[in-house]
């Protein structure tokens, strides 16, 4: 996964998708657990994104916090809740919704979340 994101950040138009468009994208990693995806994105695009990892399992989040701290990442935050618990003011900062293992009920929760986000703003889908 790290190689894929590193490749995106280093070559071609897709690799520079975050540069010059928005100062800093806020990404929401839903069901992120210990932050495997969130930490990878945050380290690859450091300075160009902020990642919030959301998961109802505090133990997993704690492991992720420790990993992010060991890597010196200051652009990751952790929230112990489900996607359905996110308040409108928290969602208003989200530009991109991520999910590594969004299957079953979590897939439905992510789709509901995206619908809630779209209801708050106009423009293309998140």
mmCIF file of C-alpha atoms in Angstrom:
data_model
loop_
_atom_site.group_PDB
_atom_site.id
_atom_site.type_symbol
_atom_site.label_atom_id
_atom_site.label_comp_id
_atom_site.label_asym_id
_atom_site.label_seq_id
_atom_site.Cartn_x
_atom_site.Cartn_y
_atom_site.Cartn_z
ATOM 1 C CA UNK A 1 0.000 0.000 0.000
ATOM 2 C CA UNK A 2 2.826 2.394 0.866
ATOM 3 C CA UNK A 3 4.359 1.837 -2.590
ATOM 4 C CA UNK A 4 1.063 2.647 -4.290
ATOM 5 C CA UNK A 5 0.662 5.959 -2.444
ATOM 6 C CA UNK A 6 4.337 6.823 -2.863
ATOM 7 C CA UNK A 7 3.958 6.265 -6.599
ATOM 8 C CA UNK A 8 0.958 8.563 -6.706
ATOM 9 C CA UNK A 9 2.795 11.286 -4.867
ATOM 10 C CA UNK A 10 5.803 11.167 -7.189
ATOM 11 C CA UNK A 11 4.609 10.888 -10.769
ATOM 12 C CA UNK A 12 2.123 12.118 -13.285
ATOM 13 C CA UNK A 13 -0.935 14.340 -12.929
ATOM 14 C CA UNK A 14 -2.518 11.958 -10.431
ATOM 15 C CA UNK A 15 0.601 12.224 -8.311
ATOM 16 C CA UNK A 16 0.134 15.930 -7.963
ATOM 17 C CA UNK A 17 -3.608 15.850 -7.430
ATOM 18 C CA UNK A 18 -3.315 17.420 -3.989
ATOM 19 C CA UNK A 19 -0.853 20.139 -4.954
ATOM 20 C CA UNK A 20 -2.196 23.567 -5.784
ATOM 21 C CA UNK A 21 -5.860 22.614 -5.536
ATOM 22 C CA UNK A 22 -6.512 22.987 -1.846
ATOM 23 C CA UNK A 23 -4.018 23.988 0.824
ATOM 24 C CA UNK A 24 -4.774 20.891 2.887
ATOM 25 C CA UNK A 25 -7.368 18.170 2.335
ATOM 26 C CA UNK A 26 -9.110 16.719 5.367
ATOM 27 C CA UNK A 27 -9.551 12.971 4.956
ATOM 28 C CA UNK A 28 -11.798 10.793 7.093
ATOM 29 C CA UNK A 29 -10.738 7.146 7.491
ATOM 30 C CA UNK A 30 -13.947 5.337 8.490
ATOM 31 C CA UNK A 31 -13.526 2.113 10.447
ATOM 32 C CA UNK A 32 -9.813 2.875 10.430
ATOM 33 C CA UNK A 33 -8.906 0.786 13.473
ATOM 34 C CA UNK A 34 -5.217 1.165 14.195
ATOM 35 C CA UNK A 35 -4.859 3.497 11.242
ATOM 36 C CA UNK A 36 -3.079 1.380 8.637
ATOM 37 C CA UNK A 37 -4.600 3.356 5.751
ATOM 38 C CA UNK A 38 -4.778 6.703 7.570
ATOM 39 C CA UNK A 39 -1.148 6.591 8.684
ATOM 40 C CA UNK A 40 0.011 5.601 5.190
ATOM 41 C CA UNK A 41 -1.902 8.492 3.600
ATOM 42 C CA UNK A 42 -0.824 10.967 6.306
ATOM 43 C CA UNK A 43 2.856 10.095 5.942
ATOM 44 C CA UNK A 44 2.822 9.995 2.139
ATOM 45 C CA UNK A 45 1.015 13.317 1.781
ATOM 46 C CA UNK A 46 2.419 15.027 4.888
ATOM 47 C CA UNK A 47 1.821 18.758 4.712
ATOM 48 C CA UNK A 48 -0.926 18.314 2.120
ATOM 49 C CA UNK A 49 -3.533 16.470 4.173
ATOM 50 C CA UNK A 50 -4.952 15.909 7.615
ATOM 51 C CA UNK A 51 -6.455 12.516 8.454
ATOM 52 C CA UNK A 52 -9.065 11.700 11.083
ATOM 53 C CA UNK A 53 -9.303 7.995 11.892
ATOM 54 C CA UNK A 54 -12.751 7.003 13.197
ATOM 55 C CA UNK A 55 -13.392 3.653 14.857
ATOM 56 C CA UNK A 56 -15.476 2.464 17.839
ATOM 57 C CA UNK A 57 -12.596 0.286 19.146
ATOM 58 C CA UNK A 58 -10.481 2.360 21.549
ATOM 59 C CA UNK A 59 -7.809 -0.331 21.835
ATOM 60 C CA UNK A 60 -7.161 -0.247 18.082
ATOM 61 C CA UNK A 61 -7.107 3.547 18.072
ATOM 62 C CA UNK A 62 -4.616 3.541 20.943
ATOM 63 C CA UNK A 63 -2.280 1.296 18.945
ATOM 64 C CA UNK A 64 -2.623 3.671 16.003
ATOM 65 C CA UNK A 65 -1.899 6.730 18.144
ATOM 66 C CA UNK A 66 1.293 5.069 19.358
ATOM 67 C CA UNK A 67 2.370 4.206 15.791
ATOM 68 C CA UNK A 68 1.642 7.726 14.521
ATOM 69 C CA UNK A 69 3.562 9.254 17.432
ATOM 70 C CA UNK A 70 6.534 6.949 16.792
ATOM 71 C CA UNK A 71 6.548 8.133 13.171
ATOM 72 C CA UNK A 72 6.315 11.781 14.241
ATOM 73 C CA UNK A 73 3.030 12.344 12.410
ATOM 74 C CA UNK A 74 1.187 15.424 13.585
ATOM 75 C CA UNK A 75 -1.459 15.348 10.868
ATOM 76 C CA UNK A 76 -3.506 12.422 12.228
ATOM 77 C CA UNK A 77 -6.240 12.598 14.837
ATOM 78 C CA UNK A 78 -8.242 9.781 16.371
ATOM 79 C CA UNK A 79 -11.931 9.618 17.241
ATOM 80 C CA UNK A 80 -13.518 6.733 19.152
ATOM 81 C CA UNK A 81 -16.996 6.621 17.638
ATOM 82 C CA UNK A 82 -18.932 5.178 14.736
ATOM 83 C CA UNK A 83 -19.442 7.037 11.471
ATOM 84 C CA UNK A 84 -23.098 7.552 12.423
ATOM 85 C CA UNK A 85 -22.015 9.419 15.577
ATOM 86 C CA UNK A 86 -20.149 12.156 13.694
ATOM 87 C CA UNK A 87 -21.790 15.557 14.135
ATOM 88 C CA UNK A 88 -22.487 17.925 11.212
ATOM 89 C CA UNK A 89 -19.783 20.352 12.377
ATOM 90 C CA UNK A 90 -17.234 17.510 12.300
ATOM 91 C CA UNK A 91 -18.347 16.471 8.828
ATOM 92 C CA UNK A 92 -18.190 20.019 7.473
ATOM 93 C CA UNK A 93 -14.376 19.841 7.413
ATOM 94 C CA UNK A 94 -14.206 16.526 5.510
ATOM 95 C CA UNK A 95 -13.056 16.610 1.883
ATOM 96 C CA UNK A 96 -12.442 12.895 1.263
ATOM 97 C CA UNK A 97 -13.879 9.739 2.857
ATOM 98 C CA UNK A 98 -11.568 6.709 2.967
ATOM 99 C CA UNK A 99 -12.169 3.132 4.045
ATOM 100 C CA UNK A 100 -9.864 0.150 3.690
ATOM 101 C CA UNK A 101 -12.185 -2.619 4.874
ATOM 102 C CA UNK A 102 -15.646 -1.176 4.267
ATOM 103 C CA UNK A 103 -17.782 -4.247 3.794
ATOM 104 C CA UNK A 104 -21.119 -5.356 5.203
ATOM 105 C CA UNK A 105 -22.661 -2.898 7.631
ATOM 106 C CA UNK A 106 -19.651 -0.595 7.457
ATOM 107 C CA UNK A 107 -20.174 -0.131 3.708
ATOM 108 C CA UNK A 108 -23.742 1.000 4.428
ATOM 109 C CA UNK A 109 -22.475 3.353 7.147
ATOM 110 C CA UNK A 110 -19.968 4.913 4.729
ATOM 111 C CA UNK A 111 -22.641 5.401 2.062
ATOM 112 C CA UNK A 112 -24.923 7.023 4.652
ATOM 113 C CA UNK A 113 -22.042 9.257 5.709
ATOM 114 C CA UNK A 114 -21.376 10.358 2.125
ATOM 115 C CA UNK A 115 -25.094 11.124 1.687
ATOM 116 C CA UNK A 116 -24.982 13.231 4.859
ATOM 117 C CA UNK A 117 -21.932 15.070 3.525
ATOM 118 C CA UNK A 118 -23.592 15.713 0.176
ATOM 119 C CA UNK A 119 -26.626 17.092 1.981
ATOM 120 C CA UNK A 120 -24.371 19.690 3.636
ATOM 121 C CA UNK A 121 -22.742 20.998 0.472
ATOM 122 C CA UNK A 122 -23.213 21.455 -3.229
ATOM 123 C CA UNK A 123 -20.900 20.205 -5.923
ATOM 124 C CA UNK A 124 -19.424 16.904 -7.014
ATOM 125 C CA UNK A 125 -19.574 13.853 -4.753
ATOM 126 C CA UNK A 126 -16.960 13.388 -2.059
#
